CSV table of C-alpha atoms and ligand atoms in Angstrom, one decimal:
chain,number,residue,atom,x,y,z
A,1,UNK,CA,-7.1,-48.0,-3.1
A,2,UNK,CA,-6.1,-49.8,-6.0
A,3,UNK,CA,-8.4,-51.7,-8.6
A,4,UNK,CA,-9.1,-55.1,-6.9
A,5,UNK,CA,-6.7,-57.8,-8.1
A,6,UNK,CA,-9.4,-60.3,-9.1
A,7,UNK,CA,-9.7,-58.1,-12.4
A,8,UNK,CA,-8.3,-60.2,-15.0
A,9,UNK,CA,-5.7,-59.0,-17.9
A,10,UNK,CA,-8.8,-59.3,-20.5
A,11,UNK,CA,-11.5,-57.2,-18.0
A,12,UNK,CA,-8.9,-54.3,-17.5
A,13,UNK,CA,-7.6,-54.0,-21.2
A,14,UNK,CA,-11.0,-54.3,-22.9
A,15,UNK,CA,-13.3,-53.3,-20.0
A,16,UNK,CA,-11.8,-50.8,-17.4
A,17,UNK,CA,-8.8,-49.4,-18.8
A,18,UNK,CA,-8.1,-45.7,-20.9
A,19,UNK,CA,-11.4,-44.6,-21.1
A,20,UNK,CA,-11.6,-40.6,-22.6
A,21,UNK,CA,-14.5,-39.6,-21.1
A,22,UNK,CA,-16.7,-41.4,-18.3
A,23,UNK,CA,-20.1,-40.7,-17.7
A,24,UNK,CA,-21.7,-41.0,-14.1
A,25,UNK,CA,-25.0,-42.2,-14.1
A,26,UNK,CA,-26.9,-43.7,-16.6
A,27,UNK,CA,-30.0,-42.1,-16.8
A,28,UNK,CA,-31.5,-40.2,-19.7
A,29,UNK,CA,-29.1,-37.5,-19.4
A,30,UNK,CA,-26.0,-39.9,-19.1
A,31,UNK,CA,-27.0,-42.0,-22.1
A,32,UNK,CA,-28.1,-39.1,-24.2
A,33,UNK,CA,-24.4,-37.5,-23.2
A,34,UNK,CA,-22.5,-40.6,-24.2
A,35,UNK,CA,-24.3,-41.1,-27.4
A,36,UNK,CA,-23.6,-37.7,-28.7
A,37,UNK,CA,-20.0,-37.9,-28.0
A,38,UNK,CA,-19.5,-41.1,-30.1
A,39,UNK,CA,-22.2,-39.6,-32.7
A,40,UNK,CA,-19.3,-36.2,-32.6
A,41,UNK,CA,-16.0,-38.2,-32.2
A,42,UNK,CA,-16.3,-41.6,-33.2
A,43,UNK,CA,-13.3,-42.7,-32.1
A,44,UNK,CA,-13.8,-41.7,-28.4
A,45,UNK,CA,-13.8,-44.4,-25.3
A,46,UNK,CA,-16.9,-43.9,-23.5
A,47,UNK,CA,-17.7,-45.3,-20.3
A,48,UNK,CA,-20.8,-45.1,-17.9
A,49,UNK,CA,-20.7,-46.0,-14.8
A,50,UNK,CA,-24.5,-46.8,-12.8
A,51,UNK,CA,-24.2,-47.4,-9.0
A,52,UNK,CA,-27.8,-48.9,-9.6
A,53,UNK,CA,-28.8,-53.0,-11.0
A,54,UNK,CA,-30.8,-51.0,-13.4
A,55,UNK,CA,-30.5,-46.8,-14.1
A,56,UNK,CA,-32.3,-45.8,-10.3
A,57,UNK,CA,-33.1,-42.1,-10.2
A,58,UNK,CA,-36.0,-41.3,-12.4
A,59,UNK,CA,-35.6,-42.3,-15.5
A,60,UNK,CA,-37.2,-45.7,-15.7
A,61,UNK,CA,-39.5,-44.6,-12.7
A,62,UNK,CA,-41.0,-41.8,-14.4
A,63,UNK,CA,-44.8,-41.0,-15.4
A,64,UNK,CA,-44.0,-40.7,-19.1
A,65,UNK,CA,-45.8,-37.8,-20.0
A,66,UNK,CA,-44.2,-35.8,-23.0
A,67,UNK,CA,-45.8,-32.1,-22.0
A,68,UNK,CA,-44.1,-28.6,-21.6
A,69,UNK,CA,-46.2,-27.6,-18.8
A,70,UNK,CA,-50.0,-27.0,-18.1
A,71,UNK,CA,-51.5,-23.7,-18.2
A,72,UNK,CA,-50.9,-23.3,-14.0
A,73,UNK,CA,-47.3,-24.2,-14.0
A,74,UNK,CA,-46.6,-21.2,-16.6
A,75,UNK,CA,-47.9,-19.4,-14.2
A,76,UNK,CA,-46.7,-20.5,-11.5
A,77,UNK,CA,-43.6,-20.1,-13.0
A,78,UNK,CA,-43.7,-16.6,-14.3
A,79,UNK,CA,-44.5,-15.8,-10.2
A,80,UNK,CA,-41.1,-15.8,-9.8
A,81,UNK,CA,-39.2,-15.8,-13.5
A,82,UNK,CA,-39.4,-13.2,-16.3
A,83,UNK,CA,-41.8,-14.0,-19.7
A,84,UNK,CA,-38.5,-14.6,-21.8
A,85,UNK,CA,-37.0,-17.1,-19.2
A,86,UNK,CA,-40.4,-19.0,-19.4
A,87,UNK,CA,-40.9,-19.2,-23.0
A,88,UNK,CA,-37.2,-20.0,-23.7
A,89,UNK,CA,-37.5,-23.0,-21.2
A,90,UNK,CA,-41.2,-24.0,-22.9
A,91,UNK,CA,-39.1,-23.9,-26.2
A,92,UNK,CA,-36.4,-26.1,-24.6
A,93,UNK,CA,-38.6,-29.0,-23.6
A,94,UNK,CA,-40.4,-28.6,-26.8
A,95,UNK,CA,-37.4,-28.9,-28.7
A,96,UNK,CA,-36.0,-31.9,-26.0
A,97,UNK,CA,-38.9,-34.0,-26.9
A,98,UNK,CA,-38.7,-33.3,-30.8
A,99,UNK,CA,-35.4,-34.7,-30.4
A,100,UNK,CA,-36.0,-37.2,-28.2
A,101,UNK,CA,-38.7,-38.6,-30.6
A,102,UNK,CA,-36.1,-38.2,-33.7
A,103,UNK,CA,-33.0,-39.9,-31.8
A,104,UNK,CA,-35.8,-43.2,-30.6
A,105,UNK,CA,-38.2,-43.2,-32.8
A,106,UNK,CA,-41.9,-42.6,-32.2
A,107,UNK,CA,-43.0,-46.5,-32.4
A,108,UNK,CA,-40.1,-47.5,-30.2
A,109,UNK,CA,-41.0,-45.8,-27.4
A,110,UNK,CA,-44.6,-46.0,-28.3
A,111,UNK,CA,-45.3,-42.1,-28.7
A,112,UNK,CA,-49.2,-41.2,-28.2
A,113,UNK,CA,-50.7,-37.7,-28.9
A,114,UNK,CA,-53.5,-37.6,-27.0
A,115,UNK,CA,-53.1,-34.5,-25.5
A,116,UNK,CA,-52.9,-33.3,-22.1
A,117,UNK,CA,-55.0,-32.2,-19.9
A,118,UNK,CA,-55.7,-30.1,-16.6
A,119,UNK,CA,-58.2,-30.4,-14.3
A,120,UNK,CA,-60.1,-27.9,-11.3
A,121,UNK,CA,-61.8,-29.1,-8.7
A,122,UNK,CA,-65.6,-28.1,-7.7
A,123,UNK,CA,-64.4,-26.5,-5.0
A,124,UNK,CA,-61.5,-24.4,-7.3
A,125,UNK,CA,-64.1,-21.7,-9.1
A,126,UNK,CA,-61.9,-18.5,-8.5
A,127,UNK,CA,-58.8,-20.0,-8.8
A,128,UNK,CA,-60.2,-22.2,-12.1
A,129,UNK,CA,-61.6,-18.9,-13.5
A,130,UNK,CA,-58.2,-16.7,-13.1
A,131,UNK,CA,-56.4,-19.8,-15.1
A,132,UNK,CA,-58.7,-19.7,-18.0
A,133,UNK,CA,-59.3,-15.8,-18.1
A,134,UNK,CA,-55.5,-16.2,-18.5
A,135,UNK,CA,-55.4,-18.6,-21.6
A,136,UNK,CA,-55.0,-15.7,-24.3
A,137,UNK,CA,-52.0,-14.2,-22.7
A,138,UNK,CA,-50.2,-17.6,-22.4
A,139,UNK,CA,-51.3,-18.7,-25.8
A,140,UNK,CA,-49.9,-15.4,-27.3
A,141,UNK,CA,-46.3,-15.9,-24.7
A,142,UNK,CA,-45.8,-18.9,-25.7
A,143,UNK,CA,-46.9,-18.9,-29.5
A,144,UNK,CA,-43.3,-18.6,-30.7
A,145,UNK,CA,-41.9,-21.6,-28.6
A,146,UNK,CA,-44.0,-24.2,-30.4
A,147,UNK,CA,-44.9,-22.5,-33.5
A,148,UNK,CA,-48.6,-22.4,-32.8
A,149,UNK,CA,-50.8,-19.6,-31.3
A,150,UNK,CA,-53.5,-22.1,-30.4
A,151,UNK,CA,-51.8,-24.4,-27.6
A,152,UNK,CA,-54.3,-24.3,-24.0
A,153,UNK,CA,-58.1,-24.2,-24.8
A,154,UNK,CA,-61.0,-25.1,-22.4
A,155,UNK,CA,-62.6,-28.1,-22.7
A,156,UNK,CA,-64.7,-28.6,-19.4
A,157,UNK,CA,-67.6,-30.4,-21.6
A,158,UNK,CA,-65.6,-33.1,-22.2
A,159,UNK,CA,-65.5,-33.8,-18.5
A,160,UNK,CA,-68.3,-36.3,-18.5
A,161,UNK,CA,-66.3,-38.1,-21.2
A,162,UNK,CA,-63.9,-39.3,-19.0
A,163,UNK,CA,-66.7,-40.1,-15.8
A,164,UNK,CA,-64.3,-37.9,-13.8
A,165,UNK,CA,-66.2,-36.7,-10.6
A,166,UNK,CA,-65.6,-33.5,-8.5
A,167,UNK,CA,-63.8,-31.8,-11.4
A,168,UNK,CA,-65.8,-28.7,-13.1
A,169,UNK,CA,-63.3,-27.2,-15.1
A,170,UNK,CA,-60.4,-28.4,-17.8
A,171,UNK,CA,-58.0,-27.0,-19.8
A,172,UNK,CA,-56.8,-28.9,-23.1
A,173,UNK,CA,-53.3,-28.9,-24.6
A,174,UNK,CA,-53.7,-30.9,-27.8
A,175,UNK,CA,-49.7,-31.0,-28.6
A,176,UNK,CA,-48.7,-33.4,-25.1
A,177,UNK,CA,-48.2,-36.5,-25.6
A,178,UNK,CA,-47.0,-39.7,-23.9
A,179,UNK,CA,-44.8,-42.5,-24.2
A,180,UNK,CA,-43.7,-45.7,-22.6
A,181,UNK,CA,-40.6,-44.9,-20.5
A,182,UNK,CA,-39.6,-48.5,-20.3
A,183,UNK,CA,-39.0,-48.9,-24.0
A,184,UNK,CA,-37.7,-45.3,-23.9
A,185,UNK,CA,-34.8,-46.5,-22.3
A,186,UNK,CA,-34.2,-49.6,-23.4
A,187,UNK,CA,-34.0,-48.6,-26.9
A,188,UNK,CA,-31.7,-45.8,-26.1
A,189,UNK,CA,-29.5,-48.4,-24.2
A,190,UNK,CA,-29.5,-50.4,-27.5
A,191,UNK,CA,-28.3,-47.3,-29.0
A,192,UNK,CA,-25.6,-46.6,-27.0
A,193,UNK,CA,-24.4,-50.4,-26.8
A,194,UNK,CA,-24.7,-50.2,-30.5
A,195,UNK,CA,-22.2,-47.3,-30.8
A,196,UNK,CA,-19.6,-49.2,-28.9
A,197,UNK,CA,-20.3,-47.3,-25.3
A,198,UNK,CA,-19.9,-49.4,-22.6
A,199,UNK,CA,-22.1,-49.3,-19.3
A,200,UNK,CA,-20.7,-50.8,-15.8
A,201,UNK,CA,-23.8,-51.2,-13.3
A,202,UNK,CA,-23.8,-52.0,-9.3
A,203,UNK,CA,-20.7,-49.3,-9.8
A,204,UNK,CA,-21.1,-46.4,-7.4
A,205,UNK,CA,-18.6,-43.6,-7.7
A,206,UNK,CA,-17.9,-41.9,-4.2
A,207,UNK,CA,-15.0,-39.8,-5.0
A,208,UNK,CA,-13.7,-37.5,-7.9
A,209,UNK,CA,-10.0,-36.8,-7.4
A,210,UNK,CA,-8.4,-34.3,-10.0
A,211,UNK,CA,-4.7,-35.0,-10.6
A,212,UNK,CA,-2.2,-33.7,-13.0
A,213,UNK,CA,-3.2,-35.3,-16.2
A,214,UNK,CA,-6.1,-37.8,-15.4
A,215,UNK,CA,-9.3,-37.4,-12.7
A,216,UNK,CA,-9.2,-40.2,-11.0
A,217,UNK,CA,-12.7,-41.9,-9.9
A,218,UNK,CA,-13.4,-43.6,-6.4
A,219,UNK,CA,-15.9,-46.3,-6.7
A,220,UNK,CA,-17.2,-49.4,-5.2
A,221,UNK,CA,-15.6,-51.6,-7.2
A,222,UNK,CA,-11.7,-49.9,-7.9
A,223,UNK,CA,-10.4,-47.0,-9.0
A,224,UNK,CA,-11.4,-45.4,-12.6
A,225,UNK,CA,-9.3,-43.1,-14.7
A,226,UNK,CA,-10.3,-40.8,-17.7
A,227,UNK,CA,-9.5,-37.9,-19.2
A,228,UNK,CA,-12.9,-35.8,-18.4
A,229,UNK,CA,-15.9,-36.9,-16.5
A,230,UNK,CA,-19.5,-36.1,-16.8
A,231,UNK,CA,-21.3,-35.8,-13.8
A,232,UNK,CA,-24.7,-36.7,-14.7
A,233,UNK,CA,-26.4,-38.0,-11.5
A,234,UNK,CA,-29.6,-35.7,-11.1
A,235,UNK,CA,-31.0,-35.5,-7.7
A,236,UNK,CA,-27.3,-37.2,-6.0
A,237,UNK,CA,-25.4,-34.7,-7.3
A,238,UNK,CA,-24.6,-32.8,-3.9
A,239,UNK,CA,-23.3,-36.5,-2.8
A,240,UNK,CA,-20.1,-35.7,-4.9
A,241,UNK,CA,-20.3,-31.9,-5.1
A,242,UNK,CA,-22.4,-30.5,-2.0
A,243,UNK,CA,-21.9,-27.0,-3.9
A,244,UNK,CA,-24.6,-27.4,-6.7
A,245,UNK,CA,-27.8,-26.3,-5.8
A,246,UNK,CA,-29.7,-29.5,-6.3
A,247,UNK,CA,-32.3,-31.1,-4.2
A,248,UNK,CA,-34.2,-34.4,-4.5
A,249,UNK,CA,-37.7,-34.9,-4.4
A,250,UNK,CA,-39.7,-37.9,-4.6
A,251,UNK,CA,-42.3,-38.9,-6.8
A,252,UNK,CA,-44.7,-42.0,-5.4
A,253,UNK,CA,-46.4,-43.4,-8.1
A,254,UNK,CA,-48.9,-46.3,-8.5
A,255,UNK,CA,-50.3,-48.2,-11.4
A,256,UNK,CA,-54.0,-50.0,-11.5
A,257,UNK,CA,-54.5,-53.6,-12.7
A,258,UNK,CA,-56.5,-53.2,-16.4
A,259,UNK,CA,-59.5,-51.7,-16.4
A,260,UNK,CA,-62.2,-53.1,-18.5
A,261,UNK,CA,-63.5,-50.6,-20.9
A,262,UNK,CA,-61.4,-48.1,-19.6
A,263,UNK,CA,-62.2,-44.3,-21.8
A,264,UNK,CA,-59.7,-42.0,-20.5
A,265,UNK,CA,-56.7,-41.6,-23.3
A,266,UNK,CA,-54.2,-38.5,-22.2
A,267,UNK,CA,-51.6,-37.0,-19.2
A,268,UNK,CA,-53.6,-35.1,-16.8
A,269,UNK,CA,-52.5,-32.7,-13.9
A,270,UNK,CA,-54.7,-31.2,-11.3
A,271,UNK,CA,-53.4,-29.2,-8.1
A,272,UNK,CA,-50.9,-27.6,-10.0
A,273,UNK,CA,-49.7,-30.4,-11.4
A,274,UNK,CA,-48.5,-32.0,-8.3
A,275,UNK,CA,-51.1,-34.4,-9.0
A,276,UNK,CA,-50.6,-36.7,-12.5
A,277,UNK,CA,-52.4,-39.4,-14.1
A,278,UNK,CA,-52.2,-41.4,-17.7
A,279,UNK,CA,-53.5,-44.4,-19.3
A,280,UNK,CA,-51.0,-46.9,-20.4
A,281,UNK,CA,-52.8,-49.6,-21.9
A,282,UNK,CA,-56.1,-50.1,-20.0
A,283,UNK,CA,-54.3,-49.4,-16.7
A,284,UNK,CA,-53.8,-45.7,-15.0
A,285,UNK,CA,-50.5,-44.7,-13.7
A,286,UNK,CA,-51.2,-42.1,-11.1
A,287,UNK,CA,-48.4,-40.3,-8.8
A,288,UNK,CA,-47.9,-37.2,-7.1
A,289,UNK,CA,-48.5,-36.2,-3.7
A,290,UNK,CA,-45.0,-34.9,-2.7
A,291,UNK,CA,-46.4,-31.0,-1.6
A,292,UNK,CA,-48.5,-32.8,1.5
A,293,UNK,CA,-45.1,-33.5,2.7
A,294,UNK,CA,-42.1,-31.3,1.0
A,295,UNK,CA,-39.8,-32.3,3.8
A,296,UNK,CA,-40.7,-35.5,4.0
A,297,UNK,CA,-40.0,-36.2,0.6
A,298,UNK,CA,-37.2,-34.1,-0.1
A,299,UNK,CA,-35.0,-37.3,0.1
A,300,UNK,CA,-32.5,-39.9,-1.3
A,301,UNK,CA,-34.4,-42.3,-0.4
A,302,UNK,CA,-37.3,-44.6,-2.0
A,303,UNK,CA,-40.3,-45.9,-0.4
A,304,UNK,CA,-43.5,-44.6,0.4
A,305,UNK,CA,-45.6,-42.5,2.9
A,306,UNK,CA,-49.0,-43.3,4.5
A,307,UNK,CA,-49.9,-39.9,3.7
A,308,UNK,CA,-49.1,-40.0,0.0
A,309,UNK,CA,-50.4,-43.5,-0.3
A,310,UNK,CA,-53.4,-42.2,0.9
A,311,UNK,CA,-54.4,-39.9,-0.7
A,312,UNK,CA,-53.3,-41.0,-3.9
A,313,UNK,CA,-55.9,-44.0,-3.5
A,314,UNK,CA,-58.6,-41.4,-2.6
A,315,UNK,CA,-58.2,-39.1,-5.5
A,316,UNK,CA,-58.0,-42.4,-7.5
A,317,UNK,CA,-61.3,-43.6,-5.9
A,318,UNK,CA,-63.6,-40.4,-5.4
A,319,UNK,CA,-62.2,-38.1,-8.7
A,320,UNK,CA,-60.5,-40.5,-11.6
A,321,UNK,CA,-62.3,-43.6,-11.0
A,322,UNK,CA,-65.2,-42.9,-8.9
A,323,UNK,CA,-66.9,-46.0,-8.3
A,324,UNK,CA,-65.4,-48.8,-9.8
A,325,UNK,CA,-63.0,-49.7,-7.1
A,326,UNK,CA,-59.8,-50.1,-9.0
A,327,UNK,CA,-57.2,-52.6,-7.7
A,328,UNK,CA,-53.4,-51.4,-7.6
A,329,UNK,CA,-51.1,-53.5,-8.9
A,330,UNK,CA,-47.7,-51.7,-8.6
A,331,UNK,CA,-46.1,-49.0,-6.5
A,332,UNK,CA,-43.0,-47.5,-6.9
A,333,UNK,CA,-41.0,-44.5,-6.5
A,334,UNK,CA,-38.1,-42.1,-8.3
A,335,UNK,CA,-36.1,-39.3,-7.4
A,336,UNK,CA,-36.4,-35.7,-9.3
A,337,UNK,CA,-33.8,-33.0,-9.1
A,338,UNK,CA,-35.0,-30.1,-8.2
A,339,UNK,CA,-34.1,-25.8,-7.3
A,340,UNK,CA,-34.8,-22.4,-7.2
A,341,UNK,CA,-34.0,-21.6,-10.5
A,342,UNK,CA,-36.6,-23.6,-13.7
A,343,UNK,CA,-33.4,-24.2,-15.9
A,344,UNK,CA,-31.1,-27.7,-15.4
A,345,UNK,CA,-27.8,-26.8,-14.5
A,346,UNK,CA,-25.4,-27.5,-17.8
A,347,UNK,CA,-21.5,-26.2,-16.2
A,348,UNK,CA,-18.1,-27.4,-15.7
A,349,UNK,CA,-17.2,-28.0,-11.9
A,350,UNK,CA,-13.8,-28.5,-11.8
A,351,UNK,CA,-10.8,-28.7,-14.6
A,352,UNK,CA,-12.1,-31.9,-16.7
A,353,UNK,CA,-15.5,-32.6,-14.4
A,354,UNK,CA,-18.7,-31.4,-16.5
A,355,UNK,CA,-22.5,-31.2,-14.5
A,356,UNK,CA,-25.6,-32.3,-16.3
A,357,UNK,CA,-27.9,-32.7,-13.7
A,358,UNK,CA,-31.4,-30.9,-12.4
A,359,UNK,CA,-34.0,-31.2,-15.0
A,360,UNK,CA,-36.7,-30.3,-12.2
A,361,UNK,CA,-39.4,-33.1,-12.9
A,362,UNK,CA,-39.3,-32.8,-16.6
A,363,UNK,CA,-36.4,-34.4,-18.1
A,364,UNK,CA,-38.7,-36.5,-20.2
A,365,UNK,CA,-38.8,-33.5,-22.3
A,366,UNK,CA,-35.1,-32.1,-21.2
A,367,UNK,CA,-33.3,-35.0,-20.8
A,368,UNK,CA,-31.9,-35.6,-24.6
A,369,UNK,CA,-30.8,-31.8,-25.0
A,370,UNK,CA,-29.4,-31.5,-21.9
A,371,UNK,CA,-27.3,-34.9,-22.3
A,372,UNK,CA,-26.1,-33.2,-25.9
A,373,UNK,CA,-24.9,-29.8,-24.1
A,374,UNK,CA,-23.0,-31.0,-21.7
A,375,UNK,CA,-21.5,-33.2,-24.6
A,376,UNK,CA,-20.8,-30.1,-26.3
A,377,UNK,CA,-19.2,-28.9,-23.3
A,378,UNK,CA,-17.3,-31.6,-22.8
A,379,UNK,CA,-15.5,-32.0,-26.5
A,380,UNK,CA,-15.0,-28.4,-26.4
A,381,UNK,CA,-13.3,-27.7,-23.5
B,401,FAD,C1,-42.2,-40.2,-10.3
B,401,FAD,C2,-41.6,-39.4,-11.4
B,401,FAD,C3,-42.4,-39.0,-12.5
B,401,FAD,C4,-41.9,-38.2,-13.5
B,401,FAD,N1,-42.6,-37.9,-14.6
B,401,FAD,C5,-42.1,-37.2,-15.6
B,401,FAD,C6,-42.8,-37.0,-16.8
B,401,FAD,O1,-44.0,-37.5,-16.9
B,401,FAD,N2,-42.3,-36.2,-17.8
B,401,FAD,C7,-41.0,-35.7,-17.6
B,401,FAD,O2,-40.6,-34.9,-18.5
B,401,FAD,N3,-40.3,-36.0,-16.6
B,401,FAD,C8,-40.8,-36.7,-15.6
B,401,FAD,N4,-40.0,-37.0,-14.5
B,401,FAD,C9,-38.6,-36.5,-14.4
B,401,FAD,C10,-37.7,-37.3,-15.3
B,401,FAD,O3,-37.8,-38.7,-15.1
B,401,FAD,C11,-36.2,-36.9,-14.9
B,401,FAD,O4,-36.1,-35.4,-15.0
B,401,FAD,C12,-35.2,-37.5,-15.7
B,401,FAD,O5,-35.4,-38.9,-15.8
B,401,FAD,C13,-33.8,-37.2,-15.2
B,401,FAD,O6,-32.9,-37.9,-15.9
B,401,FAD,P1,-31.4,-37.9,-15.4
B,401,FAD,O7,-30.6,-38.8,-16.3
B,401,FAD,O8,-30.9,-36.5,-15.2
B,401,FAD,O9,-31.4,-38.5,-13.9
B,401,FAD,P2,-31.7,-40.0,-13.4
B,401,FAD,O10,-32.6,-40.8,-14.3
B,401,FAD,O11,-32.1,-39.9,-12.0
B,401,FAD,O12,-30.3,-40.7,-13.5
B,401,FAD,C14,-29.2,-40.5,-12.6
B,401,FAD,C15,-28.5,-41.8,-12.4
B,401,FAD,O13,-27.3,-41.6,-11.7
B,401,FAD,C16,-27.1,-42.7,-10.9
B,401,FAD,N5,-26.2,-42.4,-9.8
B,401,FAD,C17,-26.5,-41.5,-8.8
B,401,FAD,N6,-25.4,-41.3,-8.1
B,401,FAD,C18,-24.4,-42.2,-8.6
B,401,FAD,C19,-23.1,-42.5,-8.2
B,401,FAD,N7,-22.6,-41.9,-7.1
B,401,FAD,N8,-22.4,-43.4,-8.9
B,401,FAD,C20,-23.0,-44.0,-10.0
B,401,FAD,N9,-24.2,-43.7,-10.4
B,401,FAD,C21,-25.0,-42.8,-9.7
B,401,FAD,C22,-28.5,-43.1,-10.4
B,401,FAD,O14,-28.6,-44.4,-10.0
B,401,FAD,C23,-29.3,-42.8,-11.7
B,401,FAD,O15,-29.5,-44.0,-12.5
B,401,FAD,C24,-40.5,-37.8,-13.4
B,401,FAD,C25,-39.7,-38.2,-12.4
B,401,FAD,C26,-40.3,-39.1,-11.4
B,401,FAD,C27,-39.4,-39.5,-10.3
């Protein structure tokens, strides 16, 4: 298949034509790749091409929490990778978000420091009391990757602070943060516009052809041709390379109308953090819910589950809000890339054909490094 004819002379010379590189997906891994190859080689055509009307995996559908992990996901963690792996990938997202924050700008994508949280149930005491009893070790693990010895204390007499019910115990992480993942990306959309990248949406790419000289790109709406191609599509990448140990899993979410006189300021976790809740403004953004179901929502698809919906309103009701029957104004859902391994996976897949994808639920805090290595990758290879 040829590019349609209705193209006109102007759209293919100045819009579609010669690219260098083109970028699949236009997430925060995409963008962030795109705008460090024109920051490294100004002179390079960039191209991104986004099957979705907006980016639509998980970048604009995110939680916006900018946290390396609460004291239970180390752990969880170090279950089944060594103490090195775990503090180089705390390092990592520490680093990410540093240079997410430098790239953006804290005000533009309205960075908060109110630390993070996590919460135990009544009903958690043993398993509560093994987290906290391991507080020094992780502290002391992970005092190089941050550059403080002093990063999970408990703080469970602050719990009536926030009118929580059911919770006995916290943990406090004073270095998380949060942000406002809407202005996150579009200010990092303004950046790469600004640099002279260009971005194609409603473009879905369904084949990647390598031929002699070019790799040649199958999409909806012509063929594509460049001289290397990042793959930066997250939880779809097995939909052009079934090899790459990815799998999608989906995050429901929900946000509250305001909430007059709302207290609670901070990201906070409980069940291992597959439960998750913010303020943003005087509204809570609360999502989680996908280990009720793991098959269920290890999926391409968006939507929602009775299950998840459920329960997500009863936590809401009986733990953060107990009592002041909050109204929910928005629901949504994104798709994370998940595996077996913690780290993203950052490789070349064939001659010319980069991956950037599995940032396992945290790309928040991955997202801008990993878009710069595979950049790296790229220019070097
Ligand atoms: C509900 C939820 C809450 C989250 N909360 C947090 C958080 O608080 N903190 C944190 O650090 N991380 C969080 N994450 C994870 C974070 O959002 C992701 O790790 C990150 O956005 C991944 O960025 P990405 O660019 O790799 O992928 P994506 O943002 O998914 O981008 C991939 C893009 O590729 C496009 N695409 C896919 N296939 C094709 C194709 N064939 N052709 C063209 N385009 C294609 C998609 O439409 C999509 O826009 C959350 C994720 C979800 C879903």
């Amino acid at each position: 298949m040829g590019l349609e004819p209705q193209f006109s002379y102007w759209e293919r010379s100045s819009f579609i034509d010669n690219p260098d590189v083109i970028i699949i997906g236009s997430g925060l891994v995409g963008l962030s790749a795109a705008l460090h190859l024109k920051k490294s080689e100004p002179s390079l055509k960039v191209l991104v091409l986004e099957r979705g009307f907006l980016p639509s995996g998980a970048s604009t559908k995110n939680a916006g929490f900018a946290c390396f992990g609460t004291v239970s996901e180390q752990l969880e963690c170090l279950q089944h990778s060594s103490e090195e792996e775990v503090a180089r990938l705390v390092n990592y997202k520490w680093r990410g978000l540093q240079r997410l924050r430098q790239n953006l700008g804290d005000s533009n994508i309205d960075y908060q420091q109110h630390g993070g949280y996590e919460l135990f149930m009544a009903d958690e005491k043993a398993y509560a009391d093994d987290q906290i009893e391991k507080i020094p070790y992780l502290n002391n693990l992970l005092k190089q990757a941050i550059g403080t010895d002093n990063i999970y204390s408990v703080a469970s007499n602050k719990i009536a602070n926030f009118r929580f019910d059911k919770i006995s115990w916290m943990i406090y992480n004073p270095f998380e943060g949060q942000i406002d993942t809407g202005k996150m990306m579009r200010v990092l959309l303004n950046k790469v516009y600004d640099a002279g990248i260009l971005v194609l949406n409603s473009c879905s790419v369904t084949g990647i052809e390598n031929q002699p000289n070019e790799i040649q790109l199958i999409t909806s709406q012509g063929n594509f041709k460049a001289s290397k191609v990042i793959l930066a599509t997250n939880a779809f990448a097995n939909q052009l390379f079934p090899d790459l140990k990815v799998v999608p899993g989906r995050g429901q979410v929900l946000v509250t109308k305001p909430i007059e006189g709302l207290k609670l300021k901070g990201t906070y976790h409980f069940n291992q953090g597959y439960y998750y809740f913010r303020n943003i403004n005087n509204r809570i953004l609360f999502g989680g819910g996908r280990n009720l179901d793991f098959e269920a929502e290890a999926t391409w698809d968006f939507g929602h589950t009775k299950k998840v919906k459920q329960q997500l309103i009863t936590y809401l009701n009986e733990v953060i809000l107990p009592n002041q029957n909050a109204e929910i104004d928005y629901w949504w859902s994104g798709i994370m890339g998940f595996g077996d391994d913690i780290s993203p996976i950052v490789k070349q897949v064939e001659p010319n054909v980069f991956c950037a994808v599995r940032c396992n639920g945290m790309g928040v805090a991955m997202g801008s490094l990993v878009g710069e290595e595979v950049a790296e990758l790229a220019l070097n290879s």
